[in-house]
Amino acid sequence: MASSLNRKSASSGSRKQPKAPRASKQQTARTKSKTKGASRAASARTVSRGASRTSSRGFAPASAPARSSQSTRSRTPRPTAPVRSVNPSRTPQVSSVRIGDIERTKRNARVKRRYQRYLVFLGVIAALVSALAIGAVAVYNSSLFTIEEVNIQGVEHLTTEEMQALAGVPVGTTLLRVDAAGIKNSLLRDAWVEDVSVNRIFPNTLEISVTERTVAAIVEVPTQDAKSTQAWAIASDGMWLMPIPKAGTEAAARTSSTIYKDVEETLHIIDVPYGTEAEVGQYCTDANVNNALAVVDGLTTELADRVTSVKATDPESTTLTIKDGPDIVFGTAENIREKERVCLEIMDEHPDGVAYINVRTVDRPTWRSL
């Protein structure tokens, strides 16, 4: 293109200059040959320059035959379609990844998902616990499940009124707010109560189950003036249960009839030495009474059902009174089974009756027949 422009400018300049005198034919021929040579050289230079520019811009050099200077001047160069250049920064780059890294990434993703699910689970549990706690507090402080009935079971020697007074269940309290442990401790302070359980029966019943102590004997305890005796009920574990009111008194009217039935059917411990003290709810400390209780509690044969009373003057001289039989000097509560066997053998050997048996020394028993 530069050569064409130069030629155009040269030709335009030549048109402005005044005509020169005609040259000779030989000069004209030499001039044309020079002009053609110069045109070919310019064309070659133009082609080489275009090729270099095309190659630098990403175009492929077009191979075209060399044209004369006239065709170059007459024809306009054909525009070539631009080629989009490639941006090296946008070219995707390929990198290598190890299989261990992929597995590690997947494992980390799984751990993260599990941790997120765990957090969600904890949140749900916390919300449920909070809701339950709020609901429980509301129900606890409400009047729901108000106690309307107190059911007492297992009581024979204590009246229902006495048990209710001992339990002390507040009026208007609910099954949720009732002090079950306090009621149990209050009842256990009574000598008759060996064990107790407090049960809530929804919606409005409180059940108190009592296990009473059994009367092992009625002890005739001398009074302080030694002029009479006071009958006391005593349990098999040696606890003083209560003094027995005399029949016909006001105290007897407030006493359970079961106690008087025990007085009639239970054996009596008599001839207790003066100075023996009895107190409700306390364990007996008198050695004479305790030995008598141990003997009676240890009898296992038919002899136990025939004992009507026990004289507790002294442990060595503890004596059993037998119904339709002799008095038996039993002594201490040692070798009870052997002493029983010896007594039964002696009574079997003397069908006519025996007036007296002494088994304090079991290997040397003595007796007196009728």
PDB file of C-alpha atoms in Angstrom, residues 170-319:
ATOM      1  CA  PRO A 170     -52.964 -30.825 103.994  1.00  0.00           C
ATOM      2  CA  VAL A 171     -56.392 -29.934 102.644  1.00  0.00           C
ATOM      3  CA  GLY A 172     -56.299 -28.762  99.036  1.00  0.00           C
ATOM      4  CA  THR A 173     -52.869 -30.163  98.228  1.00  0.00           C
ATOM      5  CA  THR A 174     -52.316 -32.010  94.967  1.00  0.00           C
ATOM      6  CA  LEU A 175     -50.770 -35.359  94.160  1.00  0.00           C
ATOM      7  CA  LEU A 176     -47.825 -33.540  92.629  1.00  0.00           C
ATOM      8  CA  ARG A 177     -47.125 -31.264  95.576  1.00  0.00           C
ATOM      9  CA  VAL A 178     -47.852 -33.703  98.410  1.00  0.00           C
ATOM     10  CA  ASP A 179     -44.844 -34.509 100.620  1.00  0.00           C
ATOM     11  CA  ALA A 180     -44.856 -38.308 100.459  1.00  0.00           C
ATOM     12  CA  ALA A 181     -41.559 -38.634 102.347  1.00  0.00           C
ATOM     13  CA  GLY A 182     -42.838 -36.393 105.145  1.00  0.00           C
ATOM     14  CA  ILE A 183     -46.025 -38.448 105.468  1.00  0.00           C
ATOM     15  CA  LYS A 184     -44.006 -41.664 105.659  1.00  0.00           C
ATOM     16  CA  ASN A 185     -41.677 -40.308 108.343  1.00  0.00           C
ATOM     17  CA  SER A 186     -44.627 -39.050 110.348  1.00  0.00           C
ATOM     18  CA  LEU A 187     -46.315 -42.455 110.290  1.00  0.00           C
ATOM     19  CA  LEU A 188     -43.121 -44.320 111.171  1.00  0.00           C
ATOM     20  CA  ARG A 189     -42.986 -42.390 114.443  1.00  0.00           C
ATOM     21  CA  ASP A 190     -45.944 -44.451 115.623  1.00  0.00           C
ATOM     22  CA  ALA A 191     -44.913 -47.630 117.441  1.00  0.00           C
ATOM     23  CA  TRP A 192     -47.482 -49.769 115.652  1.00  0.00           C
ATOM     24  CA  VAL A 193     -46.154 -48.888 112.193  1.00  0.00           C
ATOM     25  CA  GLU A 194     -43.292 -51.097 111.068  1.00  0.00           C
ATOM     26  CA  ASP A 195     -43.245 -49.934 107.452  1.00  0.00           C
ATOM     27  CA  VAL A 196     -45.326 -47.700 105.196  1.00  0.00           C
ATOM     28  CA  SER A 197     -45.562 -46.774 101.526  1.00  0.00           C
ATOM     29  CA  VAL A 198     -47.308 -43.733 100.047  1.00  0.00           C
ATOM     30  CA  ASN A 199     -48.675 -44.147  96.516  1.00  0.00           C
ATOM     31  CA  ARG A 200     -50.263 -41.591  94.201  1.00  0.00           C
ATOM     32  CA  ILE A 201     -53.277 -42.868  92.281  1.00  0.00           C
ATOM     33  CA  PHE A 202     -54.225 -40.330  89.660  1.00  0.00           C
ATOM     34  CA  PRO A 203     -56.270 -38.307  89.280  1.00  0.00           C
ATOM     35  CA  ASN A 204     -57.164 -37.571  92.940  1.00  0.00           C
ATOM     36  CA  THR A 205     -56.434 -40.459  95.363  1.00  0.00           C
ATOM     37  CA  LEU A 206     -53.585 -40.845  97.846  1.00  0.00           C
ATOM     38  CA  GLU A 207     -53.053 -44.435  98.998  1.00  0.00           C
ATOM     39  CA  ILE A 208     -51.214 -45.189 102.254  1.00  0.00           C
ATOM     40  CA  SER A 209     -50.257 -48.845 102.797  1.00  0.00           C
ATOM     41  CA  VAL A 210     -49.194 -49.667 106.352  1.00  0.00           C
ATOM     42  CA  THR A 211     -47.431 -52.747 107.708  1.00  0.00           C
ATOM     43  CA  GLU A 212     -48.142 -53.025 111.413  1.00  0.00           C
ATOM     44  CA  ARG A 213     -46.126 -54.727 114.074  1.00  0.00           C
ATOM     45  CA  THR A 214     -47.700 -57.827 115.565  1.00  0.00           C
ATOM     46  CA  VAL A 215     -48.345 -58.247 119.258  1.00  0.00           C
ATOM     47  CA  ALA A 216     -46.034 -60.968 120.611  1.00  0.00           C
ATOM     48  CA  ALA A 217     -47.177 -60.794 124.219  1.00  0.00           C
ATOM     49  CA  ILE A 218     -48.988 -58.784 126.852  1.00  0.00           C
ATOM     50  CA  VAL A 219     -46.571 -57.825 129.605  1.00  0.00           C
ATOM     51  CA  GLU A 220     -47.902 -57.179 133.118  1.00  0.00           C
ATOM     52  CA  VAL A 221     -45.635 -54.326 134.191  1.00  0.00           C
ATOM     53  CA  PRO A 222     -45.723 -53.348 137.882  1.00  0.00           C
ATOM     54  CA  THR A 223     -46.915 -49.818 138.548  1.00  0.00           C
ATOM     55  CA  GLN A 224     -44.773 -47.317 140.391  1.00  0.00           C
ATOM     56  CA  ASP A 225     -46.580 -47.934 143.678  1.00  0.00           C
ATOM     57  CA  ALA A 226     -46.158 -51.727 143.181  1.00  0.00           C
ATOM     58  CA  LYS A 227     -49.800 -52.222 144.151  1.00  0.00           C
ATOM     59  CA  SER A 228     -50.998 -53.286 140.707  1.00  0.00           C
ATOM     60  CA  THR A 229     -49.831 -53.998 137.177  1.00  0.00           C
ATOM     61  CA  GLN A 230     -50.398 -52.293 133.831  1.00  0.00           C
ATOM     62  CA  ALA A 231     -50.868 -54.441 130.735  1.00  0.00           C
ATOM     63  CA  TRP A 232     -48.589 -53.435 127.889  1.00  0.00           C
ATOM     64  CA  ALA A 233     -48.598 -54.736 124.342  1.00  0.00           C
ATOM     65  CA  ILE A 234     -45.109 -55.614 123.169  1.00  0.00           C
ATOM     66  CA  ALA A 235     -43.948 -56.588 119.663  1.00  0.00           C
ATOM     67  CA  SER A 236     -41.771 -59.547 118.768  1.00  0.00           C
ATOM     68  CA  ASP A 237     -38.801 -57.216 118.183  1.00  0.00           C
ATOM     69  CA  GLY A 238     -39.107 -55.911 121.777  1.00  0.00           C
ATOM     70  CA  MET A 239     -40.749 -52.550 121.043  1.00  0.00           C
ATOM     71  CA  TRP A 240     -43.326 -51.324 123.529  1.00  0.00           C
ATOM     72  CA  LEU A 241     -46.499 -50.677 121.504  1.00  0.00           C
ATOM     73  CA  MET A 242     -49.019 -49.205 123.922  1.00  0.00           C
ATOM     74  CA  PRO A 243     -50.599 -49.581 127.356  1.00  0.00           C
ATOM     75  CA  ILE A 244     -53.917 -51.370 127.218  1.00  0.00           C
ATOM     76  CA  PRO A 245     -56.741 -49.228 128.683  1.00  0.00           C
ATOM     77  CA  LYS A 246     -59.027 -51.005 131.098  1.00  0.00           C
ATOM     78  CA  ALA A 247     -62.320 -52.036 129.556  1.00  0.00           C
ATOM     79  CA  GLY A 248     -65.202 -49.641 130.100  1.00  0.00           C
ATOM     80  CA  THR A 249     -63.090 -46.493 130.314  1.00  0.00           C
ATOM     81  CA  GLU A 250     -63.196 -43.522 127.947  1.00  0.00           C
ATOM     82  CA  ALA A 251     -59.734 -44.429 126.620  1.00  0.00           C
ATOM     83  CA  ALA A 252     -60.967 -47.944 125.878  1.00  0.00           C
ATOM     84  CA  ALA A 253     -63.773 -46.505 123.741  1.00  0.00           C
ATOM     85  CA  ARG A 254     -61.178 -44.799 121.537  1.00  0.00           C
ATOM     86  CA  THR A 255     -59.078 -47.972 121.254  1.00  0.00           C
ATOM     87  CA  SER A 256     -59.408 -50.470 118.415  1.00  0.00           C
ATOM     88  CA  SER A 257     -61.280 -53.629 119.330  1.00  0.00           C
ATOM     89  CA  THR A 258     -58.501 -55.668 117.722  1.00  0.00           C
ATOM     90  CA  ILE A 259     -56.211 -54.809 120.625  1.00  0.00           C
ATOM     91  CA  TYR A 260     -58.567 -56.356 123.165  1.00  0.00           C
ATOM     92  CA  LYS A 261     -58.806 -59.432 120.993  1.00  0.00           C
ATOM     93  CA  ASP A 262     -55.005 -59.710 121.198  1.00  0.00           C
ATOM     94  CA  VAL A 263     -55.201 -59.364 124.967  1.00  0.00           C
ATOM     95  CA  GLU A 264     -57.429 -62.425 125.133  1.00  0.00           C
ATOM     96  CA  GLU A 265     -55.549 -64.596 122.628  1.00  0.00           C
ATOM     97  CA  THR A 266     -51.903 -63.643 123.191  1.00  0.00           C
ATOM     98  CA  LEU A 267     -49.807 -65.118 125.979  1.00  0.00           C
ATOM     99  CA  HIS A 268     -49.003 -62.977 129.005  1.00  0.00           C
ATOM    100  CA  ILE A 269     -45.636 -62.362 130.574  1.00  0.00           C
ATOM    101  CA  ILE A 270     -46.141 -62.159 134.304  1.00  0.00           C
ATOM    102  CA  ASP A 271     -44.104 -61.913 137.496  1.00  0.00           C
ATOM    103  CA  VAL A 272     -41.989 -59.131 136.014  1.00  0.00           C
ATOM    104  CA  PRO A 273     -39.646 -57.637 138.606  1.00  0.00           C
ATOM    105  CA  TYR A 274     -40.437 -54.221 140.038  1.00  0.00           C
ATOM    106  CA  GLY A 275     -38.632 -51.396 138.307  1.00  0.00           C
ATOM    107  CA  THR A 276     -39.261 -52.541 134.753  1.00  0.00           C
ATOM    108  CA  GLU A 277     -40.036 -49.447 132.673  1.00  0.00           C
ATOM    109  CA  ALA A 278     -42.165 -49.352 129.542  1.00  0.00           C
ATOM    110  CA  GLU A 279     -42.440 -46.434 127.092  1.00  0.00           C
ATOM    111  CA  VAL A 280     -44.326 -46.282 123.808  1.00  0.00           C
ATOM    112  CA  GLY A 281     -42.061 -46.535 120.792  1.00  0.00           C
ATOM    113  CA  GLN A 282     -39.007 -47.626 122.806  1.00  0.00           C
ATOM    114  CA  TYR A 283     -37.354 -51.026 122.826  1.00  0.00           C
ATOM    115  CA  CYS A 284     -37.521 -53.064 126.001  1.00  0.00           C
ATOM    116  CA  THR A 285     -34.278 -53.113 127.977  1.00  0.00           C
ATOM    117  CA  ASP A 286     -35.361 -55.526 130.701  1.00  0.00           C
ATOM    118  CA  ALA A 287     -33.370 -58.770 130.443  1.00  0.00           C
ATOM    119  CA  ASN A 288     -36.137 -60.847 132.033  1.00  0.00           C
ATOM    120  CA  VAL A 289     -38.779 -59.726 129.555  1.00  0.00           C
ATOM    121  CA  ASN A 290     -36.449 -60.018 126.584  1.00  0.00           C
ATOM    122  CA  ASN A 291     -35.465 -63.572 127.499  1.00  0.00           C
ATOM    123  CA  ALA A 292     -39.107 -64.556 127.836  1.00  0.00           C
ATOM    124  CA  LEU A 293     -39.843 -63.058 124.411  1.00  0.00           C
ATOM    125  CA  ALA A 294     -36.897 -64.934 122.886  1.00  0.00           C
ATOM    126  CA  VAL A 295     -38.121 -68.243 124.306  1.00  0.00           C
ATOM    127  CA  VAL A 296     -41.661 -67.754 123.064  1.00  0.00           C
ATOM    128  CA  ASP A 297     -40.478 -66.573 119.644  1.00  0.00           C
ATOM    129  CA  GLY A 298     -38.142 -69.576 119.325  1.00  0.00           C
ATOM    130  CA  LEU A 299     -40.719 -72.298 119.978  1.00  0.00           C
ATOM    131  CA  THR A 300     -41.610 -74.129 116.752  1.00  0.00           C
ATOM    132  CA  THR A 301     -43.442 -77.308 117.785  1.00  0.00           C
ATOM    133  CA  GLU A 302     -46.939 -77.900 119.179  1.00  0.00           C
ATOM    134  CA  LEU A 303     -45.590 -76.689 122.503  1.00  0.00           C
ATOM    135  CA  ALA A 304     -45.728 -73.097 121.243  1.00  0.00           C
ATOM    136  CA  ASP A 305     -49.515 -73.242 120.800  1.00  0.00           C
ATOM    137  CA  ARG A 306     -50.017 -74.611 124.362  1.00  0.00           C
ATOM    138  CA  VAL A 307     -48.124 -71.862 126.183  1.00  0.00           C
ATOM    139  CA  THR A 308     -50.532 -69.535 127.994  1.00  0.00           C
ATOM    140  CA  SER A 309     -48.130 -67.458 130.101  1.00  0.00           C
ATOM    141  CA  VAL A 310     -44.490 -66.985 130.920  1.00  0.00           C
ATOM    142  CA  LYS A 311     -43.066 -66.102 134.321  1.00  0.00           C
ATOM    143  CA  ALA A 312     -40.141 -63.707 133.805  1.00  0.00           C
ATOM    144  CA  THR A 313     -38.815 -63.432 137.343  1.00  0.00           C
ATOM    145  CA  ASP A 314     -35.280 -64.250 136.255  1.00  0.00           C
ATOM    146  CA  PRO A 315     -33.720 -65.477 132.981  1.00  0.00           C
ATOM    147  CA  GLU A 316     -32.446 -68.669 134.645  1.00  0.00           C
ATOM    148  CA  SER A 317     -35.831 -69.434 136.098  1.00  0.00           C
ATOM    149  CA  THR A 318     -38.066 -68.462 133.174  1.00  0.00           C
ATOM    150  CA  THR A 319     -41.113 -70.726 133.428  1.00  0.00           C
TER     151      THR A 319
END
